[in-house]
XYZ file of C-alpha atoms in Angstrom:
578
model
C 69.189 136.184 108.946
C 70.081 134.486 106.133
C 67.518 132.839 103.677
C 68.882 130.320 101.235
C 67.839 130.890 97.507
C 67.382 127.456 95.707
C 65.041 125.380 93.810
C 62.625 123.477 95.023
C 61.222 120.057 93.320
C 57.813 118.733 93.493
C 54.884 118.652 91.129
C 53.150 122.139 92.276
C 56.283 123.600 93.803
C 54.596 123.077 97.516
C 56.891 123.028 100.126
C 54.444 121.264 102.237
C 55.127 117.303 102.493
C 51.635 116.376 102.364
C 49.806 117.590 99.368
C 46.531 117.519 101.020
C 47.670 120.447 103.199
C 48.567 122.693 100.264
C 45.514 124.897 99.115
C 45.861 124.330 95.433
C 46.104 120.673 95.666
C 43.229 120.191 98.352
C 40.811 118.022 96.381
C 37.682 120.944 97.139
C 39.766 123.163 94.984
C 41.579 120.940 92.310
C 39.533 121.292 89.652
C 40.065 125.300 89.396
C 43.189 124.632 90.368
C 43.915 121.919 87.514
C 42.159 124.830 85.025
C 44.440 127.465 86.439
C 47.731 125.260 85.797
C 46.645 124.734 82.194
C 46.352 128.531 81.465
C 49.732 129.407 83.036
C 51.521 126.010 81.790
C 50.678 127.427 78.737
C 51.658 131.402 79.257
C 54.693 129.854 81.024
C 55.852 127.671 78.140
C 55.709 131.101 75.805
C 57.481 133.221 78.526
C 60.083 130.595 78.828
C 60.933 130.583 75.371
C 61.111 134.263 75.091
C 63.273 134.438 77.908
C 65.558 131.763 76.401
C 66.001 133.609 73.280
C 66.722 136.949 75.311
C 69.396 135.273 77.582
C 70.702 133.888 74.361
C 70.701 136.668 71.640
C 70.341 139.606 74.300
C 66.802 140.648 72.013
C 63.144 140.098 72.657
C 60.465 139.574 70.374
C 57.718 142.028 69.723
C 54.657 141.871 71.910
C 56.430 141.805 75.156
C 55.515 144.463 77.464
C 58.223 147.284 77.715
C 58.400 147.179 81.377
C 59.105 143.283 81.538
C 61.610 143.817 78.961
C 63.456 146.910 80.570
C 63.330 144.366 83.847
C 64.801 141.416 82.344
C 67.808 143.563 80.901
C 68.158 145.372 84.396
C 68.239 142.123 86.106
C 70.460 140.263 83.505
C 72.863 143.076 84.214
C 72.773 142.475 88.056
C 73.358 138.810 87.422
C 70.276 136.886 87.782
C 69.749 135.155 84.450
C 71.536 132.033 85.339
C 69.381 129.207 85.791
C 71.676 127.328 88.451
C 72.347 130.742 90.579
C 72.126 129.716 94.595
C 72.235 132.897 96.151
C 72.223 134.020 99.805
C 69.697 136.663 100.735
C 70.015 138.920 103.944
C 67.548 140.233 106.203
C 68.056 143.487 108.001
C 68.777 143.069 111.522
C 66.401 143.857 114.140
C 67.588 147.214 114.897
C 67.470 148.111 110.927
C 63.913 146.556 110.794
C 62.866 149.125 113.557
C 64.659 151.866 112.257
C 62.978 151.202 108.721
C 59.483 151.315 110.378
C 60.056 154.506 112.281
C 61.388 156.273 108.946
C 58.180 155.147 107.482
C 55.819 155.203 110.084
C 53.236 157.713 107.901
C 53.028 154.910 105.316
C 52.269 152.401 107.333
C 49.922 153.696 109.293
C 48.130 154.929 106.617
C 48.202 151.340 104.953
C 47.074 149.126 107.692
C 43.712 149.200 107.084
C 43.865 148.616 103.543
C 46.262 145.779 103.752
C 43.814 143.848 106.238
C 41.009 144.513 104.160
C 42.958 142.966 101.181
C 44.316 139.985 103.402
C 40.593 138.854 104.134
C 39.922 138.748 101.055
C 43.097 136.573 99.809
C 42.565 134.275 102.887
C 40.954 131.596 101.078
C 43.266 132.649 97.910
C 46.424 131.421 99.184
C 48.213 134.650 99.165
C 49.680 137.672 101.268
C 49.403 141.468 101.218
C 53.173 143.139 101.340
C 53.785 146.925 101.757
C 57.495 147.874 101.085
C 59.314 151.338 101.175
C 60.421 153.196 98.436
C 63.828 150.971 97.738
C 61.519 147.675 98.118
C 62.445 146.540 101.395
C 59.321 144.769 102.955
C 57.778 146.861 106.061
C 54.679 144.515 106.585
C 52.695 141.688 105.855
C 49.043 140.715 105.843
C 47.325 137.276 105.428
C 47.217 134.168 107.199
C 46.401 131.846 104.416
C 48.149 128.262 103.451
C 50.516 130.628 101.396
C 51.926 131.981 104.002
C 54.661 129.333 104.430
C 55.521 129.674 100.740
C 55.899 133.545 101.551
C 58.308 132.442 104.552
C 60.222 130.366 102.279
C 60.491 133.041 99.844
C 61.444 135.924 102.503
C 58.226 137.652 101.588
C 58.824 139.154 105.338
C 59.891 142.028 106.999
C 63.217 143.025 106.163
C 63.902 141.424 103.140
C 64.877 143.390 100.113
C 62.642 142.937 97.081
C 64.323 145.477 94.623
C 65.527 144.263 91.315
C 69.019 144.370 92.423
C 68.647 141.809 95.472
C 66.202 139.287 93.623
C 65.864 140.329 89.908
C 62.335 141.058 88.010
C 59.644 140.824 90.280
C 56.331 143.157 91.033
C 57.412 144.690 93.676
C 61.012 145.811 92.312
C 59.868 146.449 88.858
C 57.166 148.562 90.131
C 59.720 150.730 92.235
C 61.454 151.689 89.360
C 58.664 151.714 86.673
C 56.079 153.622 88.950
C 53.218 151.850 87.053
C 51.036 149.378 88.152
C 52.451 145.773 86.811
C 51.535 142.141 87.431
C 54.784 139.477 87.151
C 53.483 135.694 86.728
C 55.674 132.555 86.808
C 58.245 132.416 83.920
C 58.094 136.470 83.532
C 60.195 136.572 87.054
C 63.722 135.479 85.756
C 65.347 134.504 88.649
C 64.356 130.959 88.802
C 63.231 130.748 92.482
C 60.202 133.103 92.226
C 58.406 131.085 89.134
C 56.192 129.274 91.109
C 54.236 132.583 91.854
C 52.286 135.326 90.839
C 52.515 138.969 91.912
C 50.814 142.413 91.505
C 51.624 145.794 92.658
C 51.150 149.212 92.477
C 53.053 152.343 93.218
C 52.031 154.538 96.374
C 52.837 158.376 95.969
C 53.153 161.533 98.275
C 51.790 164.197 97.799
C 54.776 165.754 95.958
C 54.529 163.025 93.272
C 57.762 161.038 95.024
C 57.367 157.214 95.301
C 56.535 156.538 99.166
C 56.456 152.841 98.717
C 55.062 149.912 96.863
C 51.662 147.779 97.865
C 51.975 144.104 96.488
C 49.974 140.777 96.523
C 51.914 137.834 96.187
C 49.887 134.244 95.470
C 50.473 131.031 94.528
C 50.938 130.455 90.343
C 47.372 129.092 90.152
C 45.779 132.098 91.829
C 44.141 134.130 89.034
C 45.346 138.160 89.263
C 42.496 139.438 86.650
C 40.693 141.565 89.440
C 43.833 142.027 91.851
C 44.995 145.211 90.046
C 42.293 146.834 90.331
C 41.645 146.297 93.928
C 45.362 147.125 94.701
C 44.987 150.712 92.779
C 41.960 151.399 94.904
C 43.774 150.639 97.800
C 46.601 152.899 96.711
C 44.409 155.665 96.097
C 42.824 155.542 99.626
C 46.420 155.281 101.204
C 47.550 158.167 99.233
C 44.481 159.623 100.433
C 45.686 159.523 104.122
C 49.178 160.322 103.460
C 48.123 163.305 101.931
C 45.798 164.172 105.389
C 48.503 163.505 107.458
C 51.050 165.628 105.694
C 48.580 168.824 105.504
C 46.663 168.877 108.575
C 46.795 172.682 108.616
C 46.728 174.056 105.261
C 43.721 174.739 103.034
C 42.676 171.703 101.618
C 40.563 171.233 98.395
C 38.434 168.587 97.426
C 36.755 168.614 93.927
C 35.562 166.307 90.898
C 34.200 166.779 87.791
C 31.083 164.643 88.257
C 28.669 165.961 90.898
C 27.379 162.106 91.382
C 31.186 160.804 92.047
C 32.179 164.097 94.083
C 33.033 162.811 97.839
C 34.328 159.542 96.394
C 37.483 157.722 96.469
C 38.480 159.139 93.202
C 38.462 162.822 94.317
C 40.796 165.243 93.688
C 42.923 166.735 96.362
C 45.156 169.629 96.686
C 47.081 171.618 99.570
C 47.559 175.108 99.675
C 50.283 176.915 101.862
C 48.749 180.701 101.206
C 47.556 180.306 97.843
C 50.490 178.277 96.952
C 50.324 174.994 95.606
C 52.331 172.358 97.797
C 50.412 169.146 97.745
C 48.256 166.953 95.310
C 46.928 163.360 94.709
C 47.069 161.718 91.373
C 43.333 161.920 91.008
C 43.935 165.799 90.812
C 46.296 166.142 88.592
C 44.039 163.791 85.980
C 41.216 166.170 86.508
C 42.855 169.578 86.351
C 45.243 168.407 83.152
C 48.978 169.238 84.905
C 51.581 166.688 85.893
C 53.598 166.856 89.601
C 56.320 169.598 88.500
C 53.763 172.064 89.031
C 53.688 171.004 92.911
C 55.112 174.019 94.659
C 55.600 176.003 91.552
C 51.850 177.607 90.890
C 49.475 179.810 92.555
C 45.539 178.955 93.331
C 44.496 181.638 90.496
C 46.928 180.023 88.104
C 44.744 176.944 88.540
C 41.453 178.250 89.118
C 39.259 181.389 87.634
C 37.901 182.001 91.136
C 39.427 184.201 93.455
C 41.190 182.724 96.105
C 39.332 185.380 98.601
C 36.105 184.102 97.102
C 37.014 180.480 97.775
C 37.736 181.094 101.202
C 34.116 182.877 101.707
C 32.658 179.792 99.470
C 34.125 177.338 102.126
C 31.703 178.253 104.379
C 28.612 177.328 102.023
C 29.779 173.573 101.942
C 29.887 172.355 97.914
C 30.525 174.817 95.541
C 31.142 175.204 91.589
C 34.426 175.738 90.701
C 36.156 176.197 87.141
C 39.872 175.786 86.118
C 41.957 178.378 84.112
C 41.075 175.929 80.799
C 37.477 176.013 81.445
C 36.469 172.184 82.925
C 33.972 172.482 85.484
C 34.257 171.126 89.340
C 31.984 170.430 92.194
C 34.275 171.218 95.418
C 34.723 171.816 98.695
C 37.260 173.436 100.512
C 38.480 172.890 104.251
C 40.106 175.751 105.873
C 43.273 175.613 107.771
C 42.903 175.344 111.572
C 41.822 178.968 113.090
C 44.739 180.847 114.720
C 44.704 182.299 118.431
C 43.396 185.723 118.384
C 45.705 188.557 118.150
C 45.828 191.395 120.506
C 46.432 195.274 119.590
C 45.770 198.315 120.670
C 44.192 200.581 117.595
C 40.395 200.751 116.960
C 41.129 198.201 114.313
C 40.788 195.756 116.851
C 37.331 196.646 118.635
C 36.042 197.093 115.628
C 36.333 193.450 114.464
C 35.242 192.198 118.311
C 31.934 191.457 118.855
C 29.814 188.893 120.908
C 31.971 186.128 119.518
C 35.205 187.886 120.567
C 36.173 184.932 122.528
C 36.478 182.507 119.332
C 39.507 182.611 117.456
C 39.829 184.694 114.467
C 40.211 183.449 111.159
C 43.818 183.346 109.537
C 43.764 186.302 107.093
C 46.275 187.910 104.427
C 48.321 191.408 103.935
C 45.688 193.161 101.547
C 42.756 192.102 103.659
C 43.923 193.666 106.945
C 44.800 196.801 104.681
C 41.282 196.871 103.116
C 40.410 197.392 106.747
C 42.944 200.119 108.243
C 42.034 203.687 108.761
C 44.419 204.560 106.867
C 43.449 202.842 103.819
C 42.478 206.002 101.971
C 46.580 207.400 101.890
C 47.421 203.749 100.740
C 48.407 203.686 96.419
C 46.065 201.373 94.999
C 47.028 200.692 91.406
C 44.530 199.159 88.897
C 47.298 197.051 86.896
C 46.942 195.596 83.195
C 48.878 192.692 81.881
C 51.892 193.721 80.187
C 52.464 196.579 82.303
C 55.626 197.398 84.410
C 57.003 198.602 87.736
C 60.447 199.867 88.409
C 61.618 199.871 91.706
C 63.913 202.841 90.925
C 60.689 204.968 90.439
C 59.238 203.634 94.199
C 62.095 204.460 96.258
C 62.284 207.414 98.386
C 64.659 208.908 100.903
C 63.960 206.044 103.328
C 64.172 203.053 101.010
C 62.404 201.210 98.771
C 58.634 200.720 98.697
C 56.772 197.276 99.802
C 54.305 195.948 97.444
C 51.516 193.942 98.566
C 49.144 192.225 95.990
C 45.518 192.249 96.303
C 44.822 190.200 92.910
C 46.014 189.148 89.482
C 49.750 187.689 88.746
C 53.385 189.001 88.559
C 56.640 188.335 87.715
C 59.343 189.883 89.927
C 62.821 190.093 87.797
C 66.028 191.461 87.867
C 67.953 192.814 84.576
C 71.292 193.945 83.323
C 72.646 194.584 79.635
C 69.323 193.346 78.291
C 69.520 189.800 80.497
C 66.331 189.190 82.634
C 66.433 186.823 85.848
C 63.178 185.636 87.031
C 63.233 186.136 90.910
C 59.605 185.102 91.856
C 56.200 184.326 90.662
C 53.861 186.603 92.779
C 50.024 186.557 93.062
C 47.443 187.399 95.832
C 48.664 187.848 99.199
C 52.127 188.013 98.401
C 54.187 191.121 99.353
C 57.584 192.179 98.497
C 60.075 195.014 99.000
C 60.824 196.083 95.581
C 64.511 197.534 95.444
C 65.857 199.888 92.874
C 67.273 197.211 90.705
C 64.107 195.077 90.702
C 61.091 195.655 88.211
C 57.805 193.568 88.478
C 55.998 192.496 85.429
C 52.108 192.315 85.302
C 50.935 189.079 83.710
C 47.307 188.979 84.473
C 45.223 192.165 85.444
C 45.117 193.021 89.223
C 45.282 195.312 91.818
C 48.429 196.285 93.798
C 49.297 198.210 96.716
C 52.380 200.259 96.900
C 53.433 201.251 100.754
C 56.043 203.744 101.005
C 58.779 202.444 103.458
C 58.054 205.036 105.804
C 54.568 204.407 106.370
C 55.048 200.391 106.122
C 57.043 201.022 109.539
C 54.354 203.027 111.042
C 51.590 200.258 110.035
C 53.992 197.438 111.523
C 53.781 199.611 114.739
C 50.268 200.488 115.074
C 48.825 197.160 113.375
C 51.210 194.125 114.971
C 48.556 191.490 113.216
C 49.616 193.052 110.079
C 53.181 192.462 111.076
C 52.282 189.274 112.151
C 51.181 188.806 108.602
C 53.017 190.579 106.480
C 56.703 189.705 107.499
C 56.369 185.657 107.018
C 55.186 186.200 103.580
C 58.273 188.193 103.136
C 60.613 186.181 104.683
C 59.633 183.470 102.694
C 59.899 184.845 99.482
C 63.259 186.197 100.313
C 64.228 182.707 101.799
C 63.824 181.227 98.237
C 65.869 183.920 96.734
C 68.604 183.343 99.218
C 68.436 179.328 98.249
C 68.124 180.134 94.503
C 71.124 182.365 94.912
C 73.210 179.587 96.805
C 72.333 177.190 93.898
C 73.388 180.091 91.740
C 76.822 180.440 93.023
C 77.665 176.688 93.384
C 76.073 175.235 90.178
C 76.430 176.391 87.011
C 73.226 176.804 84.579
C 73.996 173.972 82.472
C 74.061 171.853 85.488
C 70.494 173.013 87.165
C 69.163 172.660 83.548
C 70.296 169.018 83.069
C 69.340 168.332 86.638
C 65.572 169.719 85.948
C 65.521 167.512 82.962
C 66.709 164.355 84.661
C 64.167 165.166 87.473
C 61.262 165.526 84.960
C 62.513 162.314 83.051
C 62.130 160.312 86.339
C 58.742 161.348 87.083
C 57.151 162.103 83.759
C 59.536 160.286 81.226
C 57.988 157.893 79.148
C 60.601 154.914 77.684
C 60.282 154.328 73.746
C 62.777 153.269 71.009
C 63.738 156.889 70.260
C 64.957 157.392 74.103
C 63.019 159.273 77.370
C 60.133 161.147 75.852
C 58.653 164.135 78.362
C 55.119 165.514 77.068
C 53.972 168.733 78.672
C 57.690 169.940 79.200
C 58.411 173.648 80.450
C 58.718 176.383 78.120
C 62.228 178.276 78.282
C 60.993 180.692 80.786
C 59.279 178.306 82.902
C 62.693 176.284 82.689
C 64.364 179.382 83.735
C 61.822 180.280 86.365
C 62.146 177.031 88.156
C 65.907 176.915 88.262
C 66.540 180.655 88.966
C 68.344 181.379 85.931
C 68.152 184.047 82.887
C 65.898 182.839 80.037
C 68.575 183.917 77.771
C 70.976 181.790 79.944
C 68.530 178.801 79.440
C 68.056 179.143 75.983
C 71.533 179.006 75.255
C 72.300 175.813 77.328
C 69.102 174.132 75.592
C 70.422 175.160 72.131
C 73.814 173.446 73.099
C 72.300 170.245 74.062
C 70.165 170.126 70.768
C 73.244 170.521 68.678
C 75.128 168.089 70.587
C 72.194 165.590 70.112
C 71.654 165.168 74.054
C 68.348 166.515 73.600
C 65.949 166.919 70.832
C 62.468 169.004 71.192
C 60.509 168.356 68.365
C 57.430 170.620 69.915
C 57.704 173.786 72.184
C 56.563 171.134 74.984
C 57.756 167.913 73.828
C 61.592 166.895 74.871
C 63.290 163.458 73.883
C 66.256 162.299 75.667
C 67.883 159.619 73.637
C 70.492 159.012 76.361
C 69.369 159.759 80.289
C 72.038 157.779 81.704
C 74.667 160.114 79.715
C 73.217 163.203 81.216
C 73.421 161.492 84.710
C 76.559 160.828 84.410
C 77.246 164.756 83.667
C 75.627 165.425 86.521
C 77.583 163.205 88.597
C 80.981 164.150 87.140
C 79.979 168.016 87.987
C 78.982 167.319 91.344
């Protein structure tokens, strides 16, 4: 289906032949419409003058919001600066729309109720609610007011592309690129067809921080948008909460807030953990604990909160509890444990000692160090109290049967390999983790804790005697080894420079702030954190960063701040080395 793009005349820009059928022109609403029109007329006059100056000189006077300026610059490059542009718009075929909806089914199902609620509020306000995928293609629309015909004419329908590249500056396409809430009214649209409408939109982020879609409200120009961004943000928070719940049905989930009176509301922080590793979050959670999206997938529970992970598991049974972050912030929290697993059968006395009147009920999922604490052989195992700064060398723990297996009962650790003074961090370890420590590896204690050292021969006996121990510990080891293999693959095919630049570009996309000096990343990782993230030696990462700084590609005014003067130049280098 093709929708022609052209200008429409008419006093109010309405497609209706009879002005009394147009909501803004109806006698009942004419006083409000006329007042709004005077307001928008003055604003549009100013914007038109600024836009004309931009199209003539390429420069924008001070005072125009930066997102709008950047959007105009992008749109003019896409060819949307001509006032006589007459472009054909294409709609996806029905098969393409069906496929698009299937790929975004979780987003659509999470958004439908919120869209319906917003649509009801807009029913008398001549507007529609739009949901798009991350690229700006419309997935769904709500709203049956008189603006619907105008929306049809403009292409605010399923299958139409509202990216900047397709239609120029507009709330949907600009929000998808800027990842911030925006309102674009009248003449702020660089493309002439859209100057008869006002649009407000907000980004919807998934639990990993990636853009899941855009929620938009589009109305006639006469409708004020003063209150709409607030409604949209609230709806986006609820949609993100539902996406979170859909993504993590069988994970440990933490809900928390700094205010006891606000706890349990829409602005609660949400965190999901796989074992004790953070795997998902919402925006409220990151704001409450003072962290950014790159931490998702990288940090452990005990790196965020002072309360021990096992204590929190028990605390979940008591309902709402107090929780303190590692930087001293106090929260009110509740913990939802993962779905319970089926009971494990085994022949040892360990089984009978844990079964009583409730034997028919499934046992709660447990962890390696907890199972060990209940074994008959506990007294023969070597529990070591470790202090921060201590080192455990794999070579000192190897016996005739092979390397020892380490199970971490508390504390935080770093496993690394070293050669000729150079170190490569392989894992960050915490409570519940377990690894075989080869002769060429070492573990550094980052925070005081307990480590269980199990010789290989005894480890094999325990696996045979306690099958539930094997079913618990082996997936942990496999997961860590899988991460190591993925890191090795990256190291084999990508240079350290490529991986450093790729990580910096990813941070810039998610956390960067555009300024006159370039893209600024606040809270940037330290050299050691960056080395851990990309699987490289600290010395190699430091060398690459020094090269980038020396060549003027990156500036580092402080240990936690990066400035990239020309991010596109770094992306070109990535593409050329891919």
